PDB file of C-alpha atoms in Angstrom:
ATOM      1  CA  MET A  18       0.033  -0.081  -0.090  1.00  0.00           C
ATOM      2  CA  LYS A  19       2.923   2.421   0.913  1.00  0.00           C
ATOM      3  CA  GLN A  20       4.416   1.526  -2.502  1.00  0.00           C
ATOM      4  CA  LEU A  21       1.220   2.317  -4.296  1.00  0.00           C
ATOM      5  CA  PHE A  22       0.842   5.659  -2.459  1.00  0.00           C
ATOM      6  CA  THR A  23       4.549   6.651  -3.344  1.00  0.00           C
ATOM      7  CA  LEU A  24       3.820   5.759  -6.971  1.00  0.00           C
ATOM      8  CA  LEU A  25       0.803   7.871  -7.099  1.00  0.00           C
ATOM      9  CA  VAL A  26       2.529  10.895  -5.538  1.00  0.00           C
ATOM     10  CA  ALA A  27       5.358  10.476  -8.114  1.00  0.00           C
ATOM     11  CA  LEU A  28       2.829  10.430 -10.955  1.00  0.00           C
ATOM     12  CA  ALA A  29       1.188  13.440  -9.700  1.00  0.00           C
ATOM     13  CA  LEU A  30       4.409  15.353  -9.565  1.00  0.00           C
ATOM     14  CA  LEU A  31       5.327  14.337 -13.106  1.00  0.00           C
ATOM     15  CA  ALA A  32       1.774  15.345 -14.300  1.00  0.00           C
ATOM     16  CA  ALA A  33       2.353  18.715 -12.640  1.00  0.00           C
ATOM     17  CA  ILE A  34       5.534  19.502 -14.462  1.00  0.00           C
ATOM     18  CA  PRO A  35       4.601  21.543 -17.694  1.00  0.00           C
ATOM     19  CA  VAL A  36       5.783  20.588 -21.119  1.00  0.00           C
ATOM     20  CA  VAL A  37       8.736  22.581 -22.443  1.00  0.00           C
ATOM     21  CA  SER A  38       7.741  25.099 -24.988  1.00  0.00           C
ATOM     22  CA  LEU A  39       9.938  25.248 -28.006  1.00  0.00           C
ATOM     23  CA  ALA A  40       9.039  28.667 -29.081  1.00  0.00           C
ATOM     24  CA  ASP A  41      12.174  30.238 -27.248  1.00  0.00           C
ATOM     25  CA  ALA A  42      13.838  27.371 -25.539  1.00  0.00           C
ATOM     26  CA  THR A  43      17.637  27.365 -24.755  1.00  0.00           C
ATOM     27  CA  HIS A  44      20.206  24.538 -24.695  1.00  0.00           C
ATOM     28  CA  VAL A  45      23.647  24.503 -22.972  1.00  0.00           C
ATOM     29  CA  VAL A  46      26.230  22.796 -25.106  1.00  0.00           C
ATOM     30  CA  ARG A  47      27.512  19.718 -23.574  1.00  0.00           C
ATOM     31  CA  LYS A  48      30.500  17.400 -24.662  1.00  0.00           C
ATOM     32  CA  GLY A  49      29.601  15.535 -27.834  1.00  0.00           C
ATOM     33  CA  ASP A  50      26.856  17.816 -28.945  1.00  0.00           C
ATOM     34  CA  THR A  51      26.501  18.774 -32.477  1.00  0.00           C
ATOM     35  CA  LEU A  52      24.176  21.241 -34.213  1.00  0.00           C
ATOM     36  CA  GLY A  53      22.415  18.411 -36.059  1.00  0.00           C
ATOM     37  CA  LYS A  54      21.807  16.439 -32.966  1.00  0.00           C
ATOM     38  CA  ILE A  55      20.522  19.551 -31.106  1.00  0.00           C
ATOM     39  CA  ALA A  56      18.300  20.436 -34.124  1.00  0.00           C
ATOM     40  CA  ARG A  57      16.707  16.825 -34.139  1.00  0.00           C
ATOM     41  CA  ALA A  58      16.189  16.874 -30.482  1.00  0.00           C
ATOM     42  CA  HIS A  59      14.414  20.077 -30.409  1.00  0.00           C
ATOM     43  CA  HIS A  60      12.702  19.959 -33.756  1.00  0.00           C
ATOM     44  CA  VAL A  61      14.399  23.055 -35.096  1.00  0.00           C
ATOM     45  CA  SER A  62      16.411  23.543 -38.265  1.00  0.00           C
ATOM     46  CA  VAL A  63      20.180  23.824 -38.009  1.00  0.00           C
ATOM     47  CA  ALA A  64      19.876  27.031 -40.216  1.00  0.00           C
ATOM     48  CA  LYS A  65      17.522  28.764 -37.801  1.00  0.00           C
ATOM     49  CA  ILE A  66      19.858  27.810 -34.722  1.00  0.00           C
ATOM     50  CA  LYS A  67      22.813  29.365 -36.626  1.00  0.00           C
ATOM     51  CA  GLU A  68      20.927  32.527 -37.503  1.00  0.00           C
ATOM     52  CA  ALA A  69      19.423  32.937 -34.015  1.00  0.00           C
ATOM     53  CA  ASN A  70      22.975  32.633 -32.412  1.00  0.00           C
ATOM     54  CA  GLY A  71      25.132  34.248 -35.025  1.00  0.00           C
ATOM     55  CA  LEU A  72      26.964  31.089 -35.661  1.00  0.00           C
ATOM     56  CA  GLU A  73      29.219  30.898 -38.812  1.00  0.00           C
ATOM     57  CA  GLY A  74      30.505  27.347 -38.593  1.00  0.00           C
ATOM     58  CA  THR A  75      29.500  24.232 -36.675  1.00  0.00           C
ATOM     59  CA  ARG A  76      32.038  24.466 -33.806  1.00  0.00           C
ATOM     60  CA  LEU A  77      30.169  24.622 -30.369  1.00  0.00           C
ATOM     61  CA  PRO A  78      32.298  25.298 -27.282  1.00  0.00           C
ATOM     62  CA  VAL A  79      31.055  23.366 -24.315  1.00  0.00           C
ATOM     63  CA  GLY A  80      29.135  25.640 -21.997  1.00  0.00           C
ATOM     64  CA  THR A  81      27.734  27.796 -24.831  1.00  0.00           C
ATOM     65  CA  LYS A  82      24.041  28.679 -24.253  1.00  0.00           C
ATOM     66  CA  LEU A  83      22.172  28.557 -27.562  1.00  0.00           C
ATOM     67  CA  VAL A  84      18.840  30.034 -28.174  1.00  0.00           C
ATOM     68  CA  LEU A  85      16.484  27.716 -30.034  1.00  0.00           C
ATOM     69  CA  PRO A  86      14.207  29.802 -32.144  1.00  0.00           C
ATOM     70  CA  GLY A  87      10.442  29.077 -31.395  1.00  0.00           C
ATOM     71  CA  GLY A  88      10.578  28.434 -27.639  1.00  0.00           C
ATOM     72  CA  THR A  89       9.199  30.273 -24.601  1.00  0.00           C
ATOM     73  CA  ALA A  90      10.724  28.206 -21.779  1.00  0.00           C
ATOM     74  CA  HIS A  91      13.979  27.214 -20.316  1.00  0.00           C
ATOM     75  CA  SER A  92      14.449  23.716 -18.806  1.00  0.00           C
ATOM     76  CA  LYS A  93      16.275  22.513 -15.706  1.00  0.00           C
ATOM     77  CA  LEU A  94      16.744  19.045 -14.364  1.00  0.00           C
ATOM     78  CA  ARG A  95      15.288  17.822 -11.021  1.00  0.00           C
ATOM     79  CA  LYS A  96      14.992  14.506  -9.374  1.00  0.00           C
ATOM     80  CA  VAL A  97      11.952  12.717  -8.014  1.00  0.00           C
ATOM     81  CA  ARG A  98      11.517   9.386  -6.430  1.00  0.00           C
ATOM     82  CA  SER A  99       9.800   6.512  -8.426  1.00  0.00           C
ATOM     83  CA  GLY A 100       7.265   3.989  -7.004  1.00  0.00           C
ATOM     84  CA  LYS A 101      10.267   1.692  -6.344  1.00  0.00           C
ATOM     85  CA  GLY A 102      12.301   4.364  -4.292  1.00  0.00           C
ATOM     86  CA  LYS A 103      14.635   4.990  -7.076  1.00  0.00           C
ATOM     87  CA  ARG A 104      15.703   8.485  -8.071  1.00  0.00           C
ATOM     88  CA  VAL A 105      14.783   9.383 -11.783  1.00  0.00           C
ATOM     89  CA  THR A 106      15.798  12.642 -13.613  1.00  0.00           C
ATOM     90  CA  VAL A 107      13.151  14.485 -15.191  1.00  0.00           C
ATOM     91  CA  ARG A 108      13.008  17.913 -16.967  1.00  0.00           C
ATOM     92  CA  GLN A 109      11.174  20.808 -15.453  1.00  0.00           C
ATOM     93  CA  SER A 110      10.394  23.834 -17.314  1.00  0.00           C
ATOM     94  CA  THR A 111      10.630  27.491 -16.067  1.00  0.00           C
ATOM     95  CA  PRO A 112       8.808  29.917 -18.258  1.00  0.00           C
ATOM     96  CA  ALA A 113      10.897  32.697 -19.680  1.00  0.00           C
ATOM     97  CA  LYS A 114       9.478  35.918 -18.763  1.00  0.00           C
ATOM     98  CA  ASP A 115       9.797  39.164 -20.793  1.00  0.00           C
ATOM     99  CA  PRO A 116      11.206  42.148 -18.657  1.00  0.00           C
ATOM    100  CA  PRO A 117       8.852  45.106 -19.334  1.00  0.00           C
ATOM    101  CA  PRO A 118      10.643  48.091 -21.310  1.00  0.00           C
ATOM    102  CA  GLY A 119      11.932  50.665 -18.951  1.00  0.00           C
ATOM    103  CA  THR A 120      13.537  48.016 -16.562  1.00  0.00           C
ATOM    104  CA  GLN A 121      17.218  47.682 -15.652  1.00  0.00           C
ATOM    105  CA  LEU A 122      18.898  44.694 -17.357  1.00  0.00           C
ATOM    106  CA  SER A 123      22.556  43.729 -17.155  1.00  0.00           C
ATOM    107  CA  ARG A 124      24.280  41.714 -19.822  1.00  0.00           C
ATOM    108  CA  VAL A 125      25.898  38.112 -18.933  1.00  0.00           C
ATOM    109  CA  GLU A 126      27.917  35.615 -20.782  1.00  0.00           C
ATOM    110  CA  PRO A 127      26.464  32.255 -21.594  1.00  0.00           C
ATOM    111  CA  GLN A 128      28.087  30.838 -18.429  1.00  0.00           C
ATOM    112  CA  GLY A 129      26.274  33.609 -16.247  1.00  0.00           C
ATOM    113  CA  VAL A 130      29.285  35.775 -15.610  1.00  0.00           C
ATOM    114  CA  PRO A 131      28.425  39.412 -15.638  1.00  0.00           C
ATOM    115  CA  LEU A 132      30.073  41.445 -18.275  1.00  0.00           C
ATOM    116  CA  PRO A 133      31.987  44.541 -17.258  1.00  0.00           C
ATOM    117  CA  THR A 134      29.362  47.138 -18.535  1.00  0.00           C
ATOM    118  CA  GLU A 135      26.744  49.118 -16.909  1.00  0.00           C
ATOM    119  CA  ALA A 136      23.078  48.067 -16.750  1.00  0.00           C
ATOM    120  CA  ARG A 137      21.090  50.176 -19.181  1.00  0.00           C
ATOM    121  CA  LYS A 138      17.457  51.209 -19.114  1.00  0.00           C
ATOM    122  CA  LEU A 139      15.578  49.976 -21.940  1.00  0.00           C
ATOM    123  CA  PRO A 140      13.457  52.413 -23.915  1.00  0.00           C
ATOM    124  CA  THR A 141       9.728  52.696 -23.687  1.00  0.00           C
ATOM    125  CA  GLU A 142       7.278  53.173 -26.531  1.00  0.00           C
ATOM    126  CA  ALA A 143       6.428  56.653 -25.253  1.00  0.00           C
ATOM    127  CA  GLU A 144      10.302  57.723 -25.220  1.00  0.00           C
ATOM    128  CA  LEU A 145      10.865  56.480 -28.744  1.00  0.00           C
ATOM    129  CA  THR A 146       7.686  58.276 -29.886  1.00  0.00           C
ATOM    130  CA  GLU A 147       8.977  61.491 -28.435  1.00  0.00           C
ATOM    131  CA  LEU A 148      12.326  61.097 -30.126  1.00  0.00           C
ATOM    132  CA  ALA A 149      10.591  60.532 -33.560  1.00  0.00           C
ATOM    133  CA  LYS A 150       8.583  63.789 -33.298  1.00  0.00           C
ATOM    134  CA  ALA A 151       9.060  66.581 -35.736  1.00  0.00           C
ATOM    135  CA  PRO A 152      10.060  69.922 -34.207  1.00  0.00           C
ATOM    136  CA  LYS A 153       7.141  72.102 -32.822  1.00  0.00           C
ATOM    137  CA  SER A 154       6.033  74.663 -35.042  1.00  0.00           C
ATOM    138  CA  ALA A 155       7.907  77.455 -32.949  1.00  0.00           C
ATOM    139  CA  ASP A 156      11.087  75.519 -33.444  1.00  0.00           C
ATOM    140  CA  THR A 157      10.680  74.541 -37.198  1.00  0.00           C
ATOM    141  CA  ALA A 158      12.708  77.448 -38.588  1.00  0.00           C
ATOM    142  CA  LYS A 159      15.492  76.706 -36.069  1.00  0.00           C
ATOM    143  CA  ALA A 160      15.444  72.983 -36.636  1.00  0.00           C
ATOM    144  CA  ARG A 161      15.550  73.426 -40.468  1.00  0.00           C
ATOM    145  CA  LYS A 162      18.536  75.868 -40.051  1.00  0.00           C
ATOM    146  CA  ALA A 163      20.209  73.128 -38.130  1.00  0.00           C
ATOM    147  CA  GLY A 164      19.562  70.678 -40.785  1.00  0.00           C
ATOM    148  CA  GLU A 165      16.702  68.703 -39.164  1.00  0.00           C
ATOM    149  CA  SER A 166      15.315  65.987 -41.461  1.00  0.00           C
ATOM    150  CA  ILE A 167      13.239  62.839 -41.449  1.00  0.00           C
ATOM    151  CA  THR A 168      16.612  60.947 -41.624  1.00  0.00           C
ATOM    152  CA  ASP A 169      17.663  62.762 -38.271  1.00  0.00           C
ATOM    153  CA  ARG A 170      14.565  61.675 -36.625  1.00  0.00           C
ATOM    154  CA  LEU A 171      14.917  58.032 -37.939  1.00  0.00           C
ATOM    155  CA  LEU A 172      18.491  57.872 -36.519  1.00  0.00           C
ATOM    156  CA  ARG A 173      17.383  59.334 -33.099  1.00  0.00           C
ATOM    157  CA  VAL A 174      14.934  56.582 -32.749  1.00  0.00           C
ATOM    158  CA  ALA A 175      17.475  53.896 -34.004  1.00  0.00           C
ATOM    159  CA  HIS A 176      20.053  55.084 -31.396  1.00  0.00           C
ATOM    160  CA  GLY A 177      17.345  55.087 -28.712  1.00  0.00           C
ATOM    161  CA  MET A 178      16.840  51.448 -29.211  1.00  0.00           C
ATOM    162  CA  LEU A 179      20.292  50.319 -28.640  1.00  0.00           C
ATOM    163  CA  GLU A 180      20.732  47.701 -26.051  1.00  0.00           C
ATOM    164  CA  VAL A 181      17.041  46.334 -26.794  1.00  0.00           C
ATOM    165  CA  PRO A 182      17.489  42.537 -26.519  1.00  0.00           C
ATOM    166  CA  TYR A 183      17.667  40.357 -29.649  1.00  0.00           C
ATOM    167  CA  ARG A 184      14.899  37.821 -30.176  1.00  0.00           C
ATOM    168  CA  PHE A 185      14.444  35.663 -33.314  1.00  0.00           C
ATOM    169  CA  GLY A 186      10.990  36.647 -34.559  1.00  0.00           C
ATOM    170  CA  GLY A 187      10.433  39.387 -32.139  1.00  0.00           C
ATOM    171  CA  THR A 188       8.623  42.633 -32.963  1.00  0.00           C
ATOM    172  CA  THR A 189       8.392  44.239 -29.673  1.00  0.00           C
ATOM    173  CA  LEU A 190      10.752  46.274 -27.308  1.00  0.00           C
ATOM    174  CA  TRP A 191      11.048  43.123 -25.225  1.00  0.00           C
ATOM    175  CA  GLY A 192      12.916  41.526 -28.095  1.00  0.00           C
ATOM    176  CA  LEU A 193      13.621  42.221 -31.733  1.00  0.00           C
ATOM    177  CA  ASP A 194      15.187  40.437 -34.741  1.00  0.00           C
ATOM    178  CA  CYS A 195      16.998  42.385 -37.356  1.00  0.00           C
ATOM    179  CA  SER A 196      14.014  43.048 -39.727  1.00  0.00           C
ATOM    180  CA  GLY A 197      11.660  43.666 -36.724  1.00  0.00           C
ATOM    181  CA  PHE A 198      13.998  46.303 -35.479  1.00  0.00           C
ATOM    182  CA  VAL A 199      14.071  48.083 -38.974  1.00  0.00           C
ATOM    183  CA  GLN A 200      10.296  47.759 -39.286  1.00  0.00           C
ATOM    184  CA  LYS A 201       9.671  49.236 -35.825  1.00  0.00           C
ATOM    185  CA  THR A 202      12.171  51.988 -36.197  1.00  0.00           C
ATOM    186  CA  PHE A 203      10.451  53.157 -39.365  1.00  0.00           C
ATOM    187  CA  ALA A 204       6.856  52.620 -37.675  1.00  0.00           C
ATOM    188  CA  PHE A 205       7.728  55.411 -35.049  1.00  0.00           C
ATOM    189  CA  LEU A 206       7.764  57.779 -38.158  1.00  0.00           C
ATOM    190  CA  ASN A 207       4.557  56.389 -39.499  1.00  0.00           C
ATOM    191  CA  LEU A 208       6.337  54.595 -42.274  1.00  0.00           C
ATOM    192  CA  ASP A 209       5.088  51.154 -43.004  1.00  0.00           C
ATOM    193  CA  LEU A 210       7.739  48.431 -44.038  1.00  0.00           C
ATOM    194  CA  PRO A 211       7.122  44.752 -44.676  1.00  0.00           C
ATOM    195  CA  ARG A 212       8.077  42.339 -41.844  1.00  0.00           C
ATOM    196  CA  SER A 213      11.093  40.254 -43.414  1.00  0.00           C
ATOM    197  CA  ALA A 214      14.421  41.309 -44.576  1.00  0.00           C
ATOM    198  CA  ARG A 215      13.631  39.614 -47.915  1.00  0.00           C
ATOM    199  CA  GLU A 216      10.538  41.758 -48.353  1.00  0.00           C
ATOM    200  CA  GLN A 217      12.323  44.865 -47.186  1.00  0.00           C
ATOM    201  CA  PHE A 218      14.967  44.348 -49.870  1.00  0.00           C
ATOM    202  CA  ARG A 219      12.309  44.859 -52.637  1.00  0.00           C
ATOM    203  CA  GLU A 220      11.446  48.247 -51.182  1.00  0.00           C
ATOM    204  CA  GLY A 221      12.983  51.514 -52.186  1.00  0.00           C
ATOM    205  CA  ALA A 222      15.642  52.552 -54.721  1.00  0.00           C
ATOM    206  CA  LYS A 223      19.051  50.716 -55.196  1.00  0.00           C
ATOM    207  CA  VAL A 224      21.998  52.414 -53.890  1.00  0.00           C
ATOM    208  CA  ALA A 225      25.578  51.725 -54.603  1.00  0.00           C
ATOM    209  CA  LYS A 226      27.857  50.973 -51.583  1.00  0.00           C
ATOM    210  CA  ALA A 227      30.114  54.050 -52.472  1.00  0.00           C
ATOM    211  CA  ASP A 228      26.881  56.240 -52.355  1.00  0.00           C
ATOM    212  CA  LEU A 229      25.390  55.068 -49.025  1.00  0.00           C
ATOM    213  CA  SER A 230      23.761  57.751 -46.938  1.00  0.00           C
ATOM    214  CA  PRO A 231      22.450  57.660 -43.323  1.00  0.00           C
ATOM    215  CA  GLY A 232      19.215  56.147 -43.190  1.00  0.00           C
ATOM    216  CA  ASP A 233      19.710  53.720 -46.140  1.00  0.00           C
ATOM    217  CA  LEU A 234      19.031  50.039 -45.422  1.00  0.00           C
ATOM    218  CA  VAL A 235      22.010  47.659 -45.715  1.00  0.00           C
ATOM    219  CA  PHE A 236      21.382  44.027 -46.516  1.00  0.00           C
ATOM    220  CA  PHE A 237      23.371  40.639 -46.074  1.00  0.00           C
ATOM    221  CA  ARG A 238      23.011  37.136 -47.001  1.00  0.00           C
ATOM    222  CA  THR A 239      23.581  35.014 -43.737  1.00  0.00           C
ATOM    223  CA  TYR A 240      22.019  31.688 -43.389  1.00  0.00           C
ATOM    224  CA  ALA A 241      19.993  31.679 -46.769  1.00  0.00           C
ATOM    225  CA  LYS A 242      20.723  32.648 -50.442  1.00  0.00           C
ATOM    226  CA  TYR A 243      18.114  35.425 -50.044  1.00  0.00           C
ATOM    227  CA  PRO A 244      18.535  38.575 -48.144  1.00  0.00           C
ATOM    228  CA  SER A 245      18.318  37.510 -44.531  1.00  0.00           C
ATOM    229  CA  HIS A 246      19.713  40.168 -42.472  1.00  0.00           C
ATOM    230  CA  VAL A 247      19.206  44.004 -42.487  1.00  0.00           C
ATOM    231  CA  GLY A 248      20.297  47.168 -40.747  1.00  0.00           C
ATOM    232  CA  ILE A 249      20.303  50.908 -40.981  1.00  0.00           C
ATOM    233  CA  TYR A 250      23.096  52.694 -42.245  1.00  0.00           C
ATOM    234  CA  LEU A 251      24.636  55.417 -40.092  1.00  0.00           C
ATOM    235  CA  GLY A 252      27.485  56.811 -41.968  1.00  0.00           C
ATOM    236  CA  ASP A 253      31.385  56.250 -41.853  1.00  0.00           C
ATOM    237  CA  ASN A 254      30.818  52.638 -42.687  1.00  0.00           C
ATOM    238  CA  ARG A 255      28.806  51.858 -39.611  1.00  0.00           C
ATOM    239  CA  PHE A 256      25.344  50.594 -39.296  1.00  0.00           C
ATOM    240  CA  VAL A 257      22.892  49.927 -36.528  1.00  0.00           C
ATOM    241  CA  HIS A 258      21.120  46.434 -36.448  1.00  0.00           C
ATOM    242  CA  ALA A 259      19.644  43.662 -34.178  1.00  0.00           C
ATOM    243  CA  SER A 260      22.537  41.274 -33.826  1.00  0.00           C
ATOM    244  CA  ALA A 261      22.030  37.750 -33.255  1.00  0.00           C
ATOM    245  CA  SER A 262      25.563  37.136 -32.037  1.00  0.00           C
ATOM    246  CA  GLU A 263      25.609  40.172 -29.737  1.00  0.00           C
ATOM    247  CA  ARG A 264      22.024  39.538 -28.506  1.00  0.00           C
ATOM    248  CA  LYS A 265      20.975  43.064 -28.573  1.00  0.00           C
ATOM    249  CA  VAL A 266      20.595  46.082 -31.015  1.00  0.00           C
ATOM    250  CA  THR A 267      24.012  47.403 -31.590  1.00  0.00           C
ATOM    251  CA  VAL A 268      26.518  49.161 -33.927  1.00  0.00           C
ATOM    252  CA  ASP A 269      28.694  47.267 -36.207  1.00  0.00           C
ATOM    253  CA  SER A 270      30.969  48.255 -39.141  1.00  0.00           C
ATOM    254  CA  LEU A 271      30.653  47.163 -42.857  1.00  0.00           C
ATOM    255  CA  ASP A 272      34.309  46.545 -42.826  1.00  0.00           C
ATOM    256  CA  LYS A 273      34.024  43.739 -40.462  1.00  0.00           C
ATOM    257  CA  PRO A 274      34.958  40.601 -42.311  1.00  0.00           C
ATOM    258  CA  TYR A 275      31.743  38.718 -41.489  1.00  0.00           C
ATOM    259  CA  TYR A 276      29.568  41.607 -42.921  1.00  0.00           C
ATOM    260  CA  GLU A 277      31.788  42.650 -45.704  1.00  0.00           C
ATOM    261  CA  LYS A 278      31.661  38.994 -46.997  1.00  0.00           C
ATOM    262  CA  ARG A 279      28.042  38.921 -46.757  1.00  0.00           C
ATOM    263  CA  TYR A 280      27.084  42.375 -47.883  1.00  0.00           C
ATOM    264  CA  ILE A 281      24.692  42.065 -51.043  1.00  0.00           C
ATOM    265  CA  GLY A 282      23.342  45.751 -51.367  1.00  0.00           C
ATOM    266  CA  ALA A 283      21.335  48.675 -50.064  1.00  0.00           C
ATOM    267  CA  LYS A 284      18.044  50.465 -50.553  1.00  0.00           C
ATOM    268  CA  ARG A 285      17.103  54.109 -49.996  1.00  0.00           C
ATOM    269  CA  LEU A 286      13.399  54.725 -48.703  1.00  0.00           C
ATOM    270  CA  LEU A 287      14.082  58.244 -47.439  1.00  0.00           C
ATOM    271  CA  PHE A 288      14.521  61.391 -49.599  1.00  0.00           C
ATOM    272  CA  GLU A 289      14.664  65.060 -48.949  1.00  0.00           C
ATOM    273  CA  ARG A 290      11.263  65.591 -50.339  1.00  0.00           C
ATOM    274  CA  ASP A 291       9.720  63.055 -47.968  1.00  0.00           C
ATOM    275  CA  GLU A 292       7.571  64.442 -45.083  1.00  0.00           C
ATOM    276  CA  VAL A 293       5.770  62.755 -42.482  1.00  0.00           C
ATOM    277  CA  GLU A 294       2.685  63.982 -40.567  1.00  0.00           C
ATOM    278  CA  ASN A 295       2.720  63.591 -36.878  1.00  0.00           C
TER     279      ASN A 295
END
């Protein structure tokens, strides 16, 4: 009777453990792990894992924490007793919670070691909306004299979104992917863009690399043959983008070997004649 009772308790505990969602799951690389093995175990393609984590090759250092695109939970191991008194290992999920914009976040390495950098307050929708606003009528002449333009406003918003976390498929300030970042930045100026980098590449006028201007969109081939990464050009060969490898919105150089090798072109969507009603 005692064994039956113990078995029922163990079954109840197992039933109470939630199933791990694959929408934003994570995996810590162990000895013997390969991309193919991890992809099969979590029903995610190798290409998506490489894109979400900014991987170029297949080498996986032990201890690296991988994001498995499509998950919403992190799993951990815990032990329970079976009906025969033996310990069995089961996987318990802990839902990943999104920090609300405006909270303080600190960056950590995959092993959990804090990086030597200050925590940054993430922007709110209201703050970014304020950055996107055109000058008030009383300041219009002054702003025009100083060279205020729609591009200036776009870049203010883009800079205001630095440090926003990267999330594959993300479209909110809780987490953005590359095309989600570009789409949202333009949206603050009431400019609509398609959702994906591939679709955004079809917009605007083609621009030669030598003729790039701030506000142009720069595109790259990363994990696919079509345009799969996009950022906003800042000038001086720098661009701002949501980086999978840095896990945040950051600034990089077009001269960086990784991006120089994968650069495929640029498009211009903003022109001096453009005006946006606010």
